[in-house]
Amino acid sequence: MSLQSLNKQLHVHFHPDEHHFVDKAWEWIVHASEHHAVKRTDFLDPRQASILTSLAQRTSNISLRFDGGYEAAERKRAIIAPDYYASELDDIGIEVLSVLAGDGKFLSLTHGDFMGSVLGLGMKRDKIGDIHVLEMGCHCLVAAEISSYLQLHLQQVHRIKVKTEVIPLEQLQTGGASLVEMSLSVASLRLDGIVSDAFRLSRAKALLPIKAGKCRVNWKVEEDPSKLLKDGDIISLQGLGRFKVLEVQDLSKKGRIRVQIGRFM
């Protein structure tokens, strides 16, 4: 059976919201396997990278390389190529956009502020890698093909004037994710319960976006409100942000579970 003819059969293994990406990824793999094409992708989140890897394992004659600009990157570009192709010699196409201001006002800005300003210029999220908020600004990993445009047009972030410069990857400064820690006391580790407490929603209002496919656990759409969470899980709710389960602690005297989470800022 041709690789091409397997396409629709793949959908049964993935959430419907992922089918569009599955189709694109499978097309990249077919082109590399059957037509000896080389494809450099935009930035992929960890779930997309996992899907691409699982699809690539269905054939033995392609190579797959991921690179996010630094070792611990969350979002990465990929090169899909025939197995004989030396993809490690190719430029991954990532540059660092340095965004700085000299007045110290950046201390109040968040990851979301920088992201919003970049996307407000008409950029697609797929062209943006990890963003590192620093004391005087941020270092944003971006696709090389848009770096000059951003350098020219990004002039303010949340009404604060900025100066931008494209700098080499070797000058990248990384900062740990900014987390605001919260202690929760929950009856169980169910997704809906922890989401409602984390985002200060009623249980009913937490159920609606979960069942509508607007919640992701570890970057995968999760529609089951009874899913049990564990240490290290990262949960995002469309329009409200994301948080990480830092630690599931002991039971309280009243039999409730203490959970430490961190809201990404």
PDB file of N, CA and C in Angstrom, residues 158-200:
ATOM      1  N   HIS A 158       2.828  47.063  24.555  1.00  0.00           N
ATOM      2  CA  HIS A 158       1.887  47.527  25.579  1.00  0.00           C
ATOM      3  C   HIS A 158       2.108  49.011  25.888  1.00  0.00           C
ATOM      4  N   ARG A 159       2.204  49.805  24.836  1.00  0.00           N
ATOM      5  CA  ARG A 159       2.365  51.263  24.885  1.00  0.00           C
ATOM      6  C   ARG A 159       3.738  51.717  25.386  1.00  0.00           C
ATOM      7  N   ILE A 160       4.674  50.801  25.530  1.00  0.00           N
ATOM      8  CA  ILE A 160       6.036  51.170  25.920  1.00  0.00           C
ATOM      9  C   ILE A 160       6.926  51.129  24.683  1.00  0.00           C
ATOM     10  N   LYS A 161       7.623  52.216  24.410  1.00  0.00           N
ATOM     11  CA  LYS A 161       8.502  52.288  23.253  1.00  0.00           C
ATOM     12  C   LYS A 161       9.659  51.310  23.406  1.00  0.00           C
ATOM     13  N   VAL A 162      10.021  50.650  22.315  1.00  0.00           N
ATOM     14  CA  VAL A 162      11.080  49.644  22.379  1.00  0.00           C
ATOM     15  C   VAL A 162      12.081  49.853  21.243  1.00  0.00           C
ATOM     16  N   LYS A 163      13.247  49.275  21.453  1.00  0.00           N
ATOM     17  CA  LYS A 163      14.266  49.201  20.410  1.00  0.00           C
ATOM     18  C   LYS A 163      14.503  47.719  20.110  1.00  0.00           C
ATOM     19  N   THR A 164      14.568  47.383  18.848  1.00  0.00           N
ATOM     20  CA  THR A 164      14.743  45.981  18.463  1.00  0.00           C
ATOM     21  C   THR A 164      16.030  45.794  17.669  1.00  0.00           C
ATOM     22  N   GLU A 165      16.580  44.602  17.802  1.00  0.00           N
ATOM     23  CA  GLU A 165      17.811  44.258  17.087  1.00  0.00           C
ATOM     24  C   GLU A 165      17.828  42.752  16.876  1.00  0.00           C
ATOM     25  N   VAL A 166      18.240  42.329  15.694  1.00  0.00           N
ATOM     26  CA  VAL A 166      18.432  40.911  15.426  1.00  0.00           C
ATOM     27  C   VAL A 166      19.855  40.550  15.812  1.00  0.00           C
ATOM     28  N   ILE A 167      19.987  39.588  16.715  1.00  0.00           N
ATOM     29  CA  ILE A 167      21.302  39.214  17.220  1.00  0.00           C
ATOM     30  C   ILE A 167      21.552  37.727  16.951  1.00  0.00           C
ATOM     31  N   PRO A 168      22.819  37.299  16.961  1.00  0.00           N
ATOM     32  CA  PRO A 168      23.132  35.883  16.713  1.00  0.00           C
ATOM     33  C   PRO A 168      22.569  34.969  17.806  1.00  0.00           C
ATOM     34  N   LEU A 169      22.316  33.726  17.444  1.00  0.00           N
ATOM     35  CA  LEU A 169      21.823  32.750  18.419  1.00  0.00           C
ATOM     36  C   LEU A 169      22.760  32.612  19.610  1.00  0.00           C
ATOM     37  N   GLU A 170      24.046  32.793  19.368  1.00  0.00           N
ATOM     38  CA  GLU A 170      25.028  32.639  20.445  1.00  0.00           C
ATOM     39  C   GLU A 170      24.829  33.669  21.546  1.00  0.00           C
ATOM     40  N   GLN A 171      24.126  34.760  21.262  1.00  0.00           N
ATOM     41  CA  GLN A 171      23.912  35.808  22.256  1.00  0.00           C
ATOM     42  C   GLN A 171      22.557  35.684  22.955  1.00  0.00           C
ATOM     43  N   LEU A 172      21.838  34.610  22.673  1.00  0.00           N
ATOM     44  CA  LEU A 172      20.536  34.392  23.307  1.00  0.00           C
ATOM     45  C   LEU A 172      20.681  34.310  24.822  1.00  0.00           C
ATOM     46  N   GLN A 173      19.835  35.055  25.521  1.00  0.00           N
ATOM     47  CA  GLN A 173      19.732  34.945  26.976  1.00  0.00           C
ATOM     48  C   GLN A 173      18.400  34.283  27.301  1.00  0.00           C
ATOM     49  N   THR A 174      18.449  33.225  28.071  1.00  0.00           N
ATOM     50  CA  THR A 174      17.224  32.518  28.434  1.00  0.00           C
ATOM     51  C   THR A 174      16.849  32.862  29.865  1.00  0.00           C
ATOM     52  N   GLY A 175      15.572  32.920  30.104  1.00  0.00           N
ATOM     53  CA  GLY A 175      15.080  33.168  31.456  1.00  0.00           C
ATOM     54  C   GLY A 175      14.066  32.103  31.797  1.00  0.00           C
ATOM     55  N   GLY A 176      14.039  31.691  33.047  1.00  0.00           N
ATOM     56  CA  GLY A 176      13.053  30.704  33.461  1.00  0.00           C
ATOM     57  C   GLY A 176      11.645  31.258  33.306  1.00  0.00           C
ATOM     58  N   ALA A 177      10.697  30.373  33.049  1.00  0.00           N
ATOM     59  CA  ALA A 177       9.309  30.807  32.911  1.00  0.00           C
ATOM     60  C   ALA A 177       8.854  31.496  34.191  1.00  0.00           C
ATOM     61  N   SER A 178       8.142  32.601  34.029  1.00  0.00           N
ATOM     62  CA  SER A 178       7.629  33.347  35.181  1.00  0.00           C
ATOM     63  C   SER A 178       6.341  32.691  35.655  1.00  0.00           C
ATOM     64  N   LEU A 179       6.384  32.118  36.848  1.00  0.00           N
ATOM     65  CA  LEU A 179       5.233  31.410  37.407  1.00  0.00           C
ATOM     66  C   LEU A 179       4.764  32.089  38.687  1.00  0.00           C
ATOM     67  N   VAL A 180       3.461  32.282  38.776  1.00  0.00           N
ATOM     68  CA  VAL A 180       2.861  32.740  40.027  1.00  0.00           C
ATOM     69  C   VAL A 180       2.261  31.526  40.708  1.00  0.00           C
ATOM     70  N   GLU A 181       2.848  31.135  41.835  1.00  0.00           N
ATOM     71  CA  GLU A 181       2.419  29.899  42.490  1.00  0.00           C
ATOM     72  C   GLU A 181       1.133  30.091  43.283  1.00  0.00           C
ATOM     73  N   MET A 182       0.317  29.035  43.262  1.00  0.00           N
ATOM     74  CA  MET A 182      -0.949  29.028  43.991  1.00  0.00           C
ATOM     75  C   MET A 182      -1.084  27.691  44.700  1.00  0.00           C
ATOM     76  N   SER A 183      -1.635  27.721  45.893  1.00  0.00           N
ATOM     77  CA  SER A 183      -1.923  26.494  46.625  1.00  0.00           C
ATOM     78  C   SER A 183      -3.428  26.235  46.561  1.00  0.00           C
ATOM     79  N   LEU A 184      -3.804  25.056  46.093  1.00  0.00           N
ATOM     80  CA  LEU A 184      -5.203  24.689  45.966  1.00  0.00           C
ATOM     81  C   LEU A 184      -5.527  23.556  46.926  1.00  0.00           C
ATOM     82  N   SER A 185      -6.760  23.511  47.346  1.00  0.00           N
ATOM     83  CA  SER A 185      -7.268  22.402  48.151  1.00  0.00           C
ATOM     84  C   SER A 185      -8.460  21.838  47.398  1.00  0.00           C
ATOM     85  N   VAL A 186      -8.297  20.629  46.841  1.00  0.00           N
ATOM     86  CA  VAL A 186      -9.312  20.075  45.941  1.00  0.00           C
ATOM     87  C   VAL A 186      -9.799  18.724  46.456  1.00  0.00           C
ATOM     88  N   ALA A 187     -11.009  18.374  46.020  1.00  0.00           N
ATOM     89  CA  ALA A 187     -11.581  17.094  46.436  1.00  0.00           C
ATOM     90  C   ALA A 187     -10.947  15.933  45.685  1.00  0.00           C
ATOM     91  N   SER A 188     -10.506  16.196  44.446  1.00  0.00           N
ATOM     92  CA  SER A 188      -9.859  15.158  43.639  1.00  0.00           C
ATOM     93  C   SER A 188      -8.941  15.834  42.647  1.00  0.00           C
ATOM     94  N   LEU A 189      -8.215  15.024  41.877  1.00  0.00           N
ATOM     95  CA  LEU A 189      -7.297  15.567  40.878  1.00  0.00           C
ATOM     96  C   LEU A 189      -7.952  15.686  39.509  1.00  0.00           C
ATOM     97  N   ARG A 190      -9.284  15.703  39.473  1.00  0.00           N
ATOM     98  CA  ARG A 190      -9.998  15.842  38.209  1.00  0.00           C
ATOM     99  C   ARG A 190      -9.650  17.165  37.520  1.00  0.00           C
ATOM    100  N   LEU A 191      -9.579  17.096  36.214  1.00  0.00           N
ATOM    101  CA  LEU A 191      -9.248  18.274  35.414  1.00  0.00           C
ATOM    102  C   LEU A 191     -10.201  19.432  35.680  1.00  0.00           C
ATOM    103  N   ASP A 192     -11.504  19.170  35.662  1.00  0.00           N
ATOM    104  CA  ASP A 192     -12.458  20.274  35.802  1.00  0.00           C
ATOM    105  C   ASP A 192     -12.344  20.972  37.151  1.00  0.00           C
ATOM    106  N   GLY A 193     -12.087  20.223  38.196  1.00  0.00           N
ATOM    107  CA  GLY A 193     -11.968  20.821  39.515  1.00  0.00           C
ATOM    108  C   GLY A 193     -10.755  21.713  39.644  1.00  0.00           C
ATOM    109  N   ILE A 194      -9.621  21.232  39.154  1.00  0.00           N
ATOM    110  CA  ILE A 194      -8.397  22.025  39.273  1.00  0.00           C
ATOM    111  C   ILE A 194      -8.443  23.225  38.338  1.00  0.00           C
ATOM    112  N   VAL A 195      -8.997  23.050  37.140  1.00  0.00           N
ATOM    113  CA  VAL A 195      -9.135  24.176  36.218  1.00  0.00           C
ATOM    114  C   VAL A 195     -10.028  25.260  36.820  1.00  0.00           C
ATOM    115  N   SER A 196     -11.126  24.869  37.438  1.00  0.00           N
ATOM    116  CA  SER A 196     -12.036  25.863  38.010  1.00  0.00           C
ATOM    117  C   SER A 196     -11.359  26.654  39.115  1.00  0.00           C
ATOM    118  N   ASP A 197     -10.563  25.990  39.959  1.00  0.00           N
ATOM    119  CA  ASP A 197      -9.865  26.697  41.033  1.00  0.00           C
ATOM    120  C   ASP A 197      -8.715  27.552  40.484  1.00  0.00           C
ATOM    121  N   ALA A 198      -7.978  27.022  39.512  1.00  0.00           N
ATOM    122  CA  ALA A 198      -6.820  27.736  38.971  1.00  0.00           C
ATOM    123  C   ALA A 198      -7.228  29.034  38.290  1.00  0.00           C
ATOM    124  N   PHE A 199      -8.343  28.996  37.558  1.00  0.00           N
ATOM    125  CA  PHE A 199      -8.793  30.185  36.824  1.00  0.00           C
ATOM    126  C   PHE A 199      -9.957  30.901  37.516  1.00  0.00           C
ATOM    127  N   ARG A 200     -10.268  30.473  38.745  1.00  0.00           N
ATOM    128  CA  ARG A 200     -11.326  31.095  39.543  1.00  0.00           C
ATOM    129  C   ARG A 200     -12.655  31.106  38.783  1.00  0.00           C
TER     130      ARG A 200
END
